[in-house]
PDB file of C-alpha atoms in Angstrom:
ATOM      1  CA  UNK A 122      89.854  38.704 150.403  1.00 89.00           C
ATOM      2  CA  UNK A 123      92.362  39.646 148.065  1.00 91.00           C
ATOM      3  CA  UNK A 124      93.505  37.633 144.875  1.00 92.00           C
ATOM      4  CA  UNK A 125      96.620  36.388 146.551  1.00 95.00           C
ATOM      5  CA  UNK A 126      93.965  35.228 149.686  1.00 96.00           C
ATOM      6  CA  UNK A 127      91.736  34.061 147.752  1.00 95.00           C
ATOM      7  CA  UNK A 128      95.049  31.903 145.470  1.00 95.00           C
ATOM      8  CA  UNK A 129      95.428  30.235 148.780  1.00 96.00           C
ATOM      9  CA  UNK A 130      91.943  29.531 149.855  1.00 96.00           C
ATOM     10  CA  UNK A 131      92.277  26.747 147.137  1.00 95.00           C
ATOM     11  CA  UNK A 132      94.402  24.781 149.326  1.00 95.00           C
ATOM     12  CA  UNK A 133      91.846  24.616 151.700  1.00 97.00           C
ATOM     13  CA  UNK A 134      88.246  24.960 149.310  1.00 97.00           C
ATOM     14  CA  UNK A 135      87.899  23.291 146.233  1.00 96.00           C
ATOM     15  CA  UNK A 136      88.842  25.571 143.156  1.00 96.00           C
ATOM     16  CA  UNK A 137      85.340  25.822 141.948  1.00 96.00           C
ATOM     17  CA  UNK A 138      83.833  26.919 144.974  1.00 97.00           C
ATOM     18  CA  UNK A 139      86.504  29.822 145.541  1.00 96.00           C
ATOM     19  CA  UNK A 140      85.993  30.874 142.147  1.00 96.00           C
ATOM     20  CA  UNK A 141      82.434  31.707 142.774  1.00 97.00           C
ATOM     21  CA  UNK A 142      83.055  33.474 146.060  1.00 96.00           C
ATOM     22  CA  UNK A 143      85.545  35.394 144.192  1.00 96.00           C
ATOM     23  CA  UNK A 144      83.059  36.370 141.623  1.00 97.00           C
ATOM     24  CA  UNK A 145      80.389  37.782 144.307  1.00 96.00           C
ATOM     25  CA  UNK A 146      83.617  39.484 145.643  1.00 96.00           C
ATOM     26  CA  UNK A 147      84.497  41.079 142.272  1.00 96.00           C
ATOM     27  CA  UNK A 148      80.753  42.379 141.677  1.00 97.00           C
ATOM     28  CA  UNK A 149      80.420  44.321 144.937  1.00 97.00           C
ATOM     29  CA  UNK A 150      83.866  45.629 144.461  1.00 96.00           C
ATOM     30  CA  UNK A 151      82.928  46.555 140.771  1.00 97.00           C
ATOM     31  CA  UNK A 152      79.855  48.785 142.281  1.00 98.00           C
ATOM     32  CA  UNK A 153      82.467  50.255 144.552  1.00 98.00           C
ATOM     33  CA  UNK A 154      85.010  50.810 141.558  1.00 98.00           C
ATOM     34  CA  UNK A 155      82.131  52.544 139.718  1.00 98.00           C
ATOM     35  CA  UNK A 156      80.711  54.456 142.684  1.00 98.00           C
ATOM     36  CA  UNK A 157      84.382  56.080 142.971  1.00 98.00           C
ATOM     37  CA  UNK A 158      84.701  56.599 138.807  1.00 98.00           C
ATOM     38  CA  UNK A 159      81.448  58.335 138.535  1.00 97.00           C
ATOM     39  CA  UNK A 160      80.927  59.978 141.929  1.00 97.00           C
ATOM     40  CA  UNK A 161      77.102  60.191 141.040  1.00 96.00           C
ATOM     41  CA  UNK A 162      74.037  57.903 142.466  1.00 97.00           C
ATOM     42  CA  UNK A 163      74.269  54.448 141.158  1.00 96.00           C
ATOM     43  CA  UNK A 164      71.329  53.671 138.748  1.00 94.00           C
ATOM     44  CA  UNK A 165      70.488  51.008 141.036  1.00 96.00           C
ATOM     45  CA  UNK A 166      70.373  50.689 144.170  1.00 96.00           C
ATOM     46  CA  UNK A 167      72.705  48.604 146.506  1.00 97.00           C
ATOM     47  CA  UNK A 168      71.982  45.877 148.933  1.00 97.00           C
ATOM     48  CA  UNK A 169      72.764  46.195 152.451  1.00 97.00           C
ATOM     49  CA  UNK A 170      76.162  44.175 152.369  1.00 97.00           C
ATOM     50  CA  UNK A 171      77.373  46.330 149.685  1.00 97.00           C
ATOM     51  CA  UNK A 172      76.827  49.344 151.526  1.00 98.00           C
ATOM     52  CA  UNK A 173      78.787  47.786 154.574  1.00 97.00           C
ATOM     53  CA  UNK A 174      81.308  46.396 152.517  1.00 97.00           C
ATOM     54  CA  UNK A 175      82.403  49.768 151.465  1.00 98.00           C
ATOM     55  CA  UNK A 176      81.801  51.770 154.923  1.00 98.00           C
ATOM     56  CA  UNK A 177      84.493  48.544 156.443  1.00 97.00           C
ATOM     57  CA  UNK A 178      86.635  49.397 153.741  1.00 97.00           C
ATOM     58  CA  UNK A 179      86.377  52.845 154.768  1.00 97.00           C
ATOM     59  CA  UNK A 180      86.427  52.276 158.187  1.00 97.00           C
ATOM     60  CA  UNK A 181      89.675  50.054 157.999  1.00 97.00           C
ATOM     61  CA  UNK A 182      91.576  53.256 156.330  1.00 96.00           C
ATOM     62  CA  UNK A 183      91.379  55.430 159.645  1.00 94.00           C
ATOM     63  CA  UNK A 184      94.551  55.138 161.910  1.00 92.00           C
ATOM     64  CA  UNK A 185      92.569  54.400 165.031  1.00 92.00           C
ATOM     65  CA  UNK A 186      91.675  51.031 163.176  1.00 93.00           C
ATOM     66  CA  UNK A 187      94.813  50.093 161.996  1.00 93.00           C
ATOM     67  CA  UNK A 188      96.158  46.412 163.554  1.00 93.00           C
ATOM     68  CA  UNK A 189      98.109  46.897 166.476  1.00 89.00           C
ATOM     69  CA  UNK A 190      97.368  50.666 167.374  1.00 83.00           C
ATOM     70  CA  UNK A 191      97.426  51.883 170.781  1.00 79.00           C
ATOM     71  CA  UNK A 192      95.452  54.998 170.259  1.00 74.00           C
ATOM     72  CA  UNK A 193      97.254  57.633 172.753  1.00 76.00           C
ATOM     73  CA  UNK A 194      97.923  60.043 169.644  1.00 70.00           C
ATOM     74  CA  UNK A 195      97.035  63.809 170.450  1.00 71.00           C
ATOM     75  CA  UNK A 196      94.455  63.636 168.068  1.00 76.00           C
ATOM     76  CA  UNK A 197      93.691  59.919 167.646  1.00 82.00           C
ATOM     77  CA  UNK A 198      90.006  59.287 167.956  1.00 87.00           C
ATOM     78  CA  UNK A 199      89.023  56.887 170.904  1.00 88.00           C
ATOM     79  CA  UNK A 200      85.419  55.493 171.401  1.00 90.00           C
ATOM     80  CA  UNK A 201      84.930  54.676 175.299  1.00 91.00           C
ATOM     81  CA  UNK A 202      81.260  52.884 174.358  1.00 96.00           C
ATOM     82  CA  UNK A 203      81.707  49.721 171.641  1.00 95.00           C
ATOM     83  CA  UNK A 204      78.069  50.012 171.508  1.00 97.00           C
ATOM     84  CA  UNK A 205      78.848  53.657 169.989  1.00 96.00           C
ATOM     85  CA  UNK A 206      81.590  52.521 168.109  1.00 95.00           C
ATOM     86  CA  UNK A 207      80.071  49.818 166.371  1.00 95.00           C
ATOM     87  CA  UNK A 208      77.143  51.868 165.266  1.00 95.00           C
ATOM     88  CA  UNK A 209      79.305  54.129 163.544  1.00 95.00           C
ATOM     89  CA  UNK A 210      81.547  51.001 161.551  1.00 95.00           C
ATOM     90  CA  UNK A 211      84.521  52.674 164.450  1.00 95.00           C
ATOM     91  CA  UNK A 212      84.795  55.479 162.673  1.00 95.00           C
ATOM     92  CA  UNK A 213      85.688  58.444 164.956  1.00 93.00           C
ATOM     93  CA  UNK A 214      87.381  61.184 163.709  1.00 89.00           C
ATOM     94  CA  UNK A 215      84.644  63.155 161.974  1.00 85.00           C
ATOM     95  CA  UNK A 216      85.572  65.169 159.410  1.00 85.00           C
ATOM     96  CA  UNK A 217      87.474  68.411 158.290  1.00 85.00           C
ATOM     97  CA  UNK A 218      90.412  70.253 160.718  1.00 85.00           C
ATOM     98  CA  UNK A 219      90.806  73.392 162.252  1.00 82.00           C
ATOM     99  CA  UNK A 220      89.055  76.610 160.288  1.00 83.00           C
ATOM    100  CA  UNK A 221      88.580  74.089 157.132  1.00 87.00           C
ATOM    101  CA  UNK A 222      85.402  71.930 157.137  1.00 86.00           C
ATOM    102  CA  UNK A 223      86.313  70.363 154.098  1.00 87.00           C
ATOM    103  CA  UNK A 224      89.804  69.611 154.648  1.00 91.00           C
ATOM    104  CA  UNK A 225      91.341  66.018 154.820  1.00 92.00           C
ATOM    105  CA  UNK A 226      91.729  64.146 157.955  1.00 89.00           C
ATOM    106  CA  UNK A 227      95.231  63.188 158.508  1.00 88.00           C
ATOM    107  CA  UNK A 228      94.659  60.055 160.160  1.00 89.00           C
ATOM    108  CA  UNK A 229      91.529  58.976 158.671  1.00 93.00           C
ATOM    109  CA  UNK A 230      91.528  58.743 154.881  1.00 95.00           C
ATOM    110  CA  UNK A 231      88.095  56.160 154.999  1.00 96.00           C
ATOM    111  CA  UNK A 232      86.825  58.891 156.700  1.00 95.00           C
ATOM    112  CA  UNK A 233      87.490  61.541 154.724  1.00 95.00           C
ATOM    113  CA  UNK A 234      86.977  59.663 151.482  1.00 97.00           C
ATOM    114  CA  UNK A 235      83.647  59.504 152.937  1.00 96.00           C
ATOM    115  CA  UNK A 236      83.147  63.122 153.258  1.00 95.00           C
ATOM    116  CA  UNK A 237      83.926  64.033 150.023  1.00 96.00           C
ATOM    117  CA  UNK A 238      81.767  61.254 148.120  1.00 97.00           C
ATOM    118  CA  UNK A 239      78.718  62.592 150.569  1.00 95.00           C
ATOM    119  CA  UNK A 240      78.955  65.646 149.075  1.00 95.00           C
ATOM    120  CA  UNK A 241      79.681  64.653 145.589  1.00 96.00           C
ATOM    121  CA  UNK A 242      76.413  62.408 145.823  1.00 96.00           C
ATOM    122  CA  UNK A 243      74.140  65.389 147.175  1.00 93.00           C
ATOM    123  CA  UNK A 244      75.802  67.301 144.682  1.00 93.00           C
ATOM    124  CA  UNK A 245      74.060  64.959 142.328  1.00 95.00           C
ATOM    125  CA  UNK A 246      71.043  64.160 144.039  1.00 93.00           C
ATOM    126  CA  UNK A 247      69.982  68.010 143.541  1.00 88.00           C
ATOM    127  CA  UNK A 248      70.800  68.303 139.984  1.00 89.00           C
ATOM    128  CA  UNK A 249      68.527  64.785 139.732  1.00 91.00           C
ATOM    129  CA  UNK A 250      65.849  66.836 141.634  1.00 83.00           C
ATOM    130  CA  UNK A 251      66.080  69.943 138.867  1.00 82.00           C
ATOM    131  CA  UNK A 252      68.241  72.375 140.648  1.00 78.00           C
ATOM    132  CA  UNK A 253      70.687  72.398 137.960  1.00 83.00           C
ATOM    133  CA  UNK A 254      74.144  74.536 137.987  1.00 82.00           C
ATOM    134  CA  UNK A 255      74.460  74.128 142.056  1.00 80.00           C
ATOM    135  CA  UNK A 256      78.151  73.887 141.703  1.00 83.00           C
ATOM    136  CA  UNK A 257      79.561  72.049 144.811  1.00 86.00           C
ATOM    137  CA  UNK A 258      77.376  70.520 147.940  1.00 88.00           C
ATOM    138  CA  UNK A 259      78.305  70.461 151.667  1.00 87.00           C
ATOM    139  CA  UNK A 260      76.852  68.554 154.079  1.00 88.00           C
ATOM    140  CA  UNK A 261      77.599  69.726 157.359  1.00 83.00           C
ATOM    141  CA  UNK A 262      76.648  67.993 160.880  1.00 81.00           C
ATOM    142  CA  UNK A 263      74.596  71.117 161.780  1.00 84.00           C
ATOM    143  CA  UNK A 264      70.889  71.154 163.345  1.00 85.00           C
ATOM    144  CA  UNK A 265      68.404  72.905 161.618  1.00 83.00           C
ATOM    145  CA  UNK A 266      68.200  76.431 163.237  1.00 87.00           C
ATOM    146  CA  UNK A 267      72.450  76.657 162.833  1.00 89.00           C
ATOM    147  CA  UNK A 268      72.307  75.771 159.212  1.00 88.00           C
ATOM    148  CA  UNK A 269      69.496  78.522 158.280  1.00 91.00           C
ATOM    149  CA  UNK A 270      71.586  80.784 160.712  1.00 94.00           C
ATOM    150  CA  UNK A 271      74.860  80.286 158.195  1.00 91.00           C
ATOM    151  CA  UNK A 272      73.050  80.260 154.815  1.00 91.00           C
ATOM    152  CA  UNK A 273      71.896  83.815 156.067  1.00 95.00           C
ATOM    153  CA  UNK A 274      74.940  84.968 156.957  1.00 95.00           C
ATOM    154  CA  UNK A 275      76.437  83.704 153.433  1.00 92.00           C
ATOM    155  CA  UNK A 276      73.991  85.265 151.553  1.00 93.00           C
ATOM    156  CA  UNK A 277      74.530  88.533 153.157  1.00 94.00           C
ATOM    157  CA  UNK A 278      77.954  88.834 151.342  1.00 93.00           C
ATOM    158  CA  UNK A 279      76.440  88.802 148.341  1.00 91.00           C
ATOM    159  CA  UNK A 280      73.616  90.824 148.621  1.00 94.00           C
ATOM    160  CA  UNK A 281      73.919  94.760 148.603  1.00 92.00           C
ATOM    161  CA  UNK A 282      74.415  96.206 151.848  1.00 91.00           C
ATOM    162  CA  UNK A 283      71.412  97.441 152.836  1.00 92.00           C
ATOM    163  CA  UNK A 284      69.351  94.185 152.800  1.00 95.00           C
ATOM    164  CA  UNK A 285      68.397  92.965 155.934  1.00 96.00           C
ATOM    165  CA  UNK A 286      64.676  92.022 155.604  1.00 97.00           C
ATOM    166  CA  UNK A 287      63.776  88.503 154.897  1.00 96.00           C
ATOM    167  CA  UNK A 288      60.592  87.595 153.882  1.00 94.00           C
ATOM    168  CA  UNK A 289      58.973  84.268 155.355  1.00 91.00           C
ATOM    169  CA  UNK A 290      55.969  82.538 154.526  1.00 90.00           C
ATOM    170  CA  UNK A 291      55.004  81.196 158.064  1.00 82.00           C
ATOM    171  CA  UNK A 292      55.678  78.438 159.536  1.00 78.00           C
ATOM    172  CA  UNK A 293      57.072  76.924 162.579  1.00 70.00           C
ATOM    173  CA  UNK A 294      59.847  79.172 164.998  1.00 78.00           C
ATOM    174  CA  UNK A 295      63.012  77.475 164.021  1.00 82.00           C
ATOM    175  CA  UNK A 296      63.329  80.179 160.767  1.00 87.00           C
ATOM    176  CA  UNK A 297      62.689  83.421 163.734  1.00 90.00           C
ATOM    177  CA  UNK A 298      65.450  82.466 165.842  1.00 91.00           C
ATOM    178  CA  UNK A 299      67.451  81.804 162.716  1.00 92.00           C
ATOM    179  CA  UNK A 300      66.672  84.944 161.166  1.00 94.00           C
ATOM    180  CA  UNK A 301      67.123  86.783 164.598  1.00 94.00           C
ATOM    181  CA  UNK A 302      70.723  85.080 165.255  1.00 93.00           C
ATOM    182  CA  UNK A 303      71.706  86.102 162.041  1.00 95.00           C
ATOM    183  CA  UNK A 304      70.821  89.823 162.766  1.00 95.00           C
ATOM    184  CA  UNK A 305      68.122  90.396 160.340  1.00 97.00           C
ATOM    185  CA  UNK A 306      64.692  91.164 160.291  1.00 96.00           C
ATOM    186  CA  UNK A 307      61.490  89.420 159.505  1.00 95.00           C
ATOM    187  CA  UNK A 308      58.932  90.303 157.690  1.00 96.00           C
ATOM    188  CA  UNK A 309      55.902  87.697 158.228  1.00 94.00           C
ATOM    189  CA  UNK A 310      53.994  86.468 154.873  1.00 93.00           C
ATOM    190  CA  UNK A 311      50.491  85.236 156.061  1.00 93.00           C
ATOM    191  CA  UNK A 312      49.585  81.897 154.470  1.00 91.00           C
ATOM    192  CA  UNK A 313      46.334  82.187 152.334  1.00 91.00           C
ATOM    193  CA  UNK A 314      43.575  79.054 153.201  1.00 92.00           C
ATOM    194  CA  UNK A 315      42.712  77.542 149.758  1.00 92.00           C
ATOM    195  CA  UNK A 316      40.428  74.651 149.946  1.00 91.00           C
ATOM    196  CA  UNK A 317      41.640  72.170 152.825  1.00 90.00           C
ATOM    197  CA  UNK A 318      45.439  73.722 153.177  1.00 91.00           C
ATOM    198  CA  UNK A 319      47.407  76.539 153.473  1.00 90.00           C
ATOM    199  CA  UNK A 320      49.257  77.746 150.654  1.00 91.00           C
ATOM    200  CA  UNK A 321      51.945  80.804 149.538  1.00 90.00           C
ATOM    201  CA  UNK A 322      50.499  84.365 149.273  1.00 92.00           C
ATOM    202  CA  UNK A 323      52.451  84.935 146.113  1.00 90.00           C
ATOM    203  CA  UNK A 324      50.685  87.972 145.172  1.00 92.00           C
ATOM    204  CA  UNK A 325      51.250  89.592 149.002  1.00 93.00           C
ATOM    205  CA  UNK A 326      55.557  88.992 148.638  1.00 91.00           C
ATOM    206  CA  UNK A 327      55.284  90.312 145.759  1.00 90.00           C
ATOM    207  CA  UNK A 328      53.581  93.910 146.836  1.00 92.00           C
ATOM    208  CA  UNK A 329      56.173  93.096 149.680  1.00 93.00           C
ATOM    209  CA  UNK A 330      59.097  93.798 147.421  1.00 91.00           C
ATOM    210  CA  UNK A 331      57.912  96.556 146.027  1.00 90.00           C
ATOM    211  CA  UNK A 332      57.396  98.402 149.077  1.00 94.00           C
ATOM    212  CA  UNK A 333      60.459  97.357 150.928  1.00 94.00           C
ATOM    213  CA  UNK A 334      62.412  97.739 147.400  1.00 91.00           C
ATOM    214  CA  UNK A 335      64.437  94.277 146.249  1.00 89.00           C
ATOM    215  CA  UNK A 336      67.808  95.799 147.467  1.00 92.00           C
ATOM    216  CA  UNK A 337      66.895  96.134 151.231  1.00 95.00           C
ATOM    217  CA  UNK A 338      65.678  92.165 151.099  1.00 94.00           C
ATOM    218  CA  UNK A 339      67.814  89.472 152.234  1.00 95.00           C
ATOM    219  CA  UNK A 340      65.828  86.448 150.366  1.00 93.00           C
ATOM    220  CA  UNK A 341      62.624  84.715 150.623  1.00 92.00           C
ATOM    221  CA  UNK A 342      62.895  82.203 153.203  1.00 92.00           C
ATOM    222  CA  UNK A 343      60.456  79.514 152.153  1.00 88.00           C
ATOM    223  CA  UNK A 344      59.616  75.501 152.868  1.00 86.00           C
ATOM    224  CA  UNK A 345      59.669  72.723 150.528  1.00 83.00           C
ATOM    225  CA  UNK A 346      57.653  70.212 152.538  1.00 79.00           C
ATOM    226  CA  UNK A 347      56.038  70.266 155.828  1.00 80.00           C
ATOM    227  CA  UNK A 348      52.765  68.799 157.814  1.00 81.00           C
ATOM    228  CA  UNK A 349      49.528  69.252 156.833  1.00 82.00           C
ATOM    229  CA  UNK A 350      47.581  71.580 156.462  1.00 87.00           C
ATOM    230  CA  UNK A 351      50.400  73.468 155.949  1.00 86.00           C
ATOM    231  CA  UNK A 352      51.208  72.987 152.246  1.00 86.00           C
ATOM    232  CA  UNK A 353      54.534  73.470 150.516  1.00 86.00           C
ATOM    233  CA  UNK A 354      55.548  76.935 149.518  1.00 86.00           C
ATOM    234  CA  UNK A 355      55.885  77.862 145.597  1.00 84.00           C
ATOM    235  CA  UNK A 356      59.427  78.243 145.563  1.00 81.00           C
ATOM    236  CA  UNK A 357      59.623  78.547 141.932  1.00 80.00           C
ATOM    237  CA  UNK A 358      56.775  81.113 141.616  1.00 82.00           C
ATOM    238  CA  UNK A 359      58.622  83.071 145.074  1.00 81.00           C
ATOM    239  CA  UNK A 360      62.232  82.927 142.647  1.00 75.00           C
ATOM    240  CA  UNK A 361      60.092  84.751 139.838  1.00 73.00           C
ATOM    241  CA  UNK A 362      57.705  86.661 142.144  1.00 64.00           C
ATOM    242  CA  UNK A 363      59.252  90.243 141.313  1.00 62.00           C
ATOM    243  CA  UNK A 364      59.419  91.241 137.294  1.00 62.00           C
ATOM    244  CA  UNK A 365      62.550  93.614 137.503  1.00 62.00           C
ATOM    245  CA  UNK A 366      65.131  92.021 140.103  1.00 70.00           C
ATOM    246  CA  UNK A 367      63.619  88.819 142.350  1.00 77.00           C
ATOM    247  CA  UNK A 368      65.157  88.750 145.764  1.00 86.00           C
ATOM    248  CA  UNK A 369      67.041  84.881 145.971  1.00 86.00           C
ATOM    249  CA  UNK A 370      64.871  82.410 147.199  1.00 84.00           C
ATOM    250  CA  UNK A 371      66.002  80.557 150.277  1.00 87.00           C
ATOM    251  CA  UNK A 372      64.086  76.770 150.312  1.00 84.00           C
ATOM    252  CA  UNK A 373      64.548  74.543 153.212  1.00 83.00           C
ATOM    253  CA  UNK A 374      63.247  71.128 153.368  1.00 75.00           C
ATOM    254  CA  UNK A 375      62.818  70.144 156.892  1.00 57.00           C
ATOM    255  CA  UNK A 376      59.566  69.284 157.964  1.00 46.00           C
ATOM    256  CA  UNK A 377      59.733  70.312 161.747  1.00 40.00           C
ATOM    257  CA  UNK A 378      60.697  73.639 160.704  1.00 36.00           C
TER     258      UNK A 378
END
């Protein structure tokens, strides 16, 4: 409802009464206004018709939503199931183009807006969480193995040429065939038993570094949470584990890893 809707909803609803659905109107569009100003995490948190206000809005932007379209476009997105489509607010062109991840969708600005305020808000979320001077986030539709696998690969361009080790506290197999698909090597940290859990042999990646030398290691591959009685690595302590030159520490959060 627009204001020139909502002028003409008087005709048909006393004046009064369209003035206060125009106000609830205004509010949730206020928290979408801000949203788009800031680009960080609202303070507060919205309510669910908020949330689908904005992903209609959104939604309505894409070309294969627009009134009247026939949808037989080369690259017009088409949803066979309207099960599918309606769990997804009919938004079907997913994001980035050919070689560019991040690039705009040509037909689907919602979408794309999307995109970009995802990453924007993780962006934030990890500076909220203490991991300050991130630069940019990307969230990318990628299972857990694939993303390791490519955060691997990224770090070997910056690391001298000789590192190929990468040290790994242990957990579950996802982080071997990651570390294997990447063609590097592993180099398993046993987990030291302390009381009821198992916890980071700081002390052992260090002497690990100095043996293999900082230069020939990769990273430290470690886990920020996981199930019991495995407990979380000490990422922190892994970052500063060497005096001279600390291999980078690589922290993943997924539990089933």
């Amino acid at each position: 409802m627009n204001a020139e809707n909502l002028l003409l909803a008087q005709n048909l609803v006393s004046q009064t009464y369209i003035n206060q659905g125009r106000d609830g109107i205004a509010r949730r569009q206020n928290l979408i206004k801000s949203l788009l100003s800031n680009r960080r995490l609202p303070e507060n948190g919205w309510d669910d018709a908020s949330i689908e206000m904005l992903l209609q809005d959104c939604s309505n932007m894409d070309s294969n939503n627009f009134v009247g379209n026939v949808g037989v476009g080369e690259r017009e997105a088409r949803v066979a199931s309207a099960m599918v489509a309606t769990r997804h607010y009919r938004m079907a062109h997913g994001i980035g183009r050919s070689g560019d991840v991040a690039a705009e969708q040509p037909k689907a600005a919602g979408s794309s807006l999307l995109a970009k305020l995802c990453n924007l808000l993780t962006a934030d979320a990890l500076n909220t969480a203490g991991l300050h001077d991130l630069g940019g986030a990307s969230v990318l539709p990628l299972a857990t193995g694939m993303t390791v696998t490519m955060a691997l690969l990224a770090l070997k361009q910056k690391r001298p040429a000789g590192a190929r080790y990468v040290l790994w506290p242990r957990i579950k197999k996802t982080c071997i065939k990651a570390v294997v698909g990447a063609g590097l090597e592993l180099v398993v940290i046993p987990n030291l038993l302390v009381g009821e859990q198992l916890e980071t042999d700081v002390a052992l990646v260090r002497t690990t570094i100095d043996e293999l030398g900082a230069d020939s290691i990769l990273c430290v591959l470690s886990t920020t949470s996981c199930f019991a009685p495995r407990g979380p690595d000490k990422v922190i302590e892994l970052v500063t584990s060497h005096p001279v030159s600390s291999p980078p520490a690589l922290p993943t959060t997924v539990p089933d890893m």
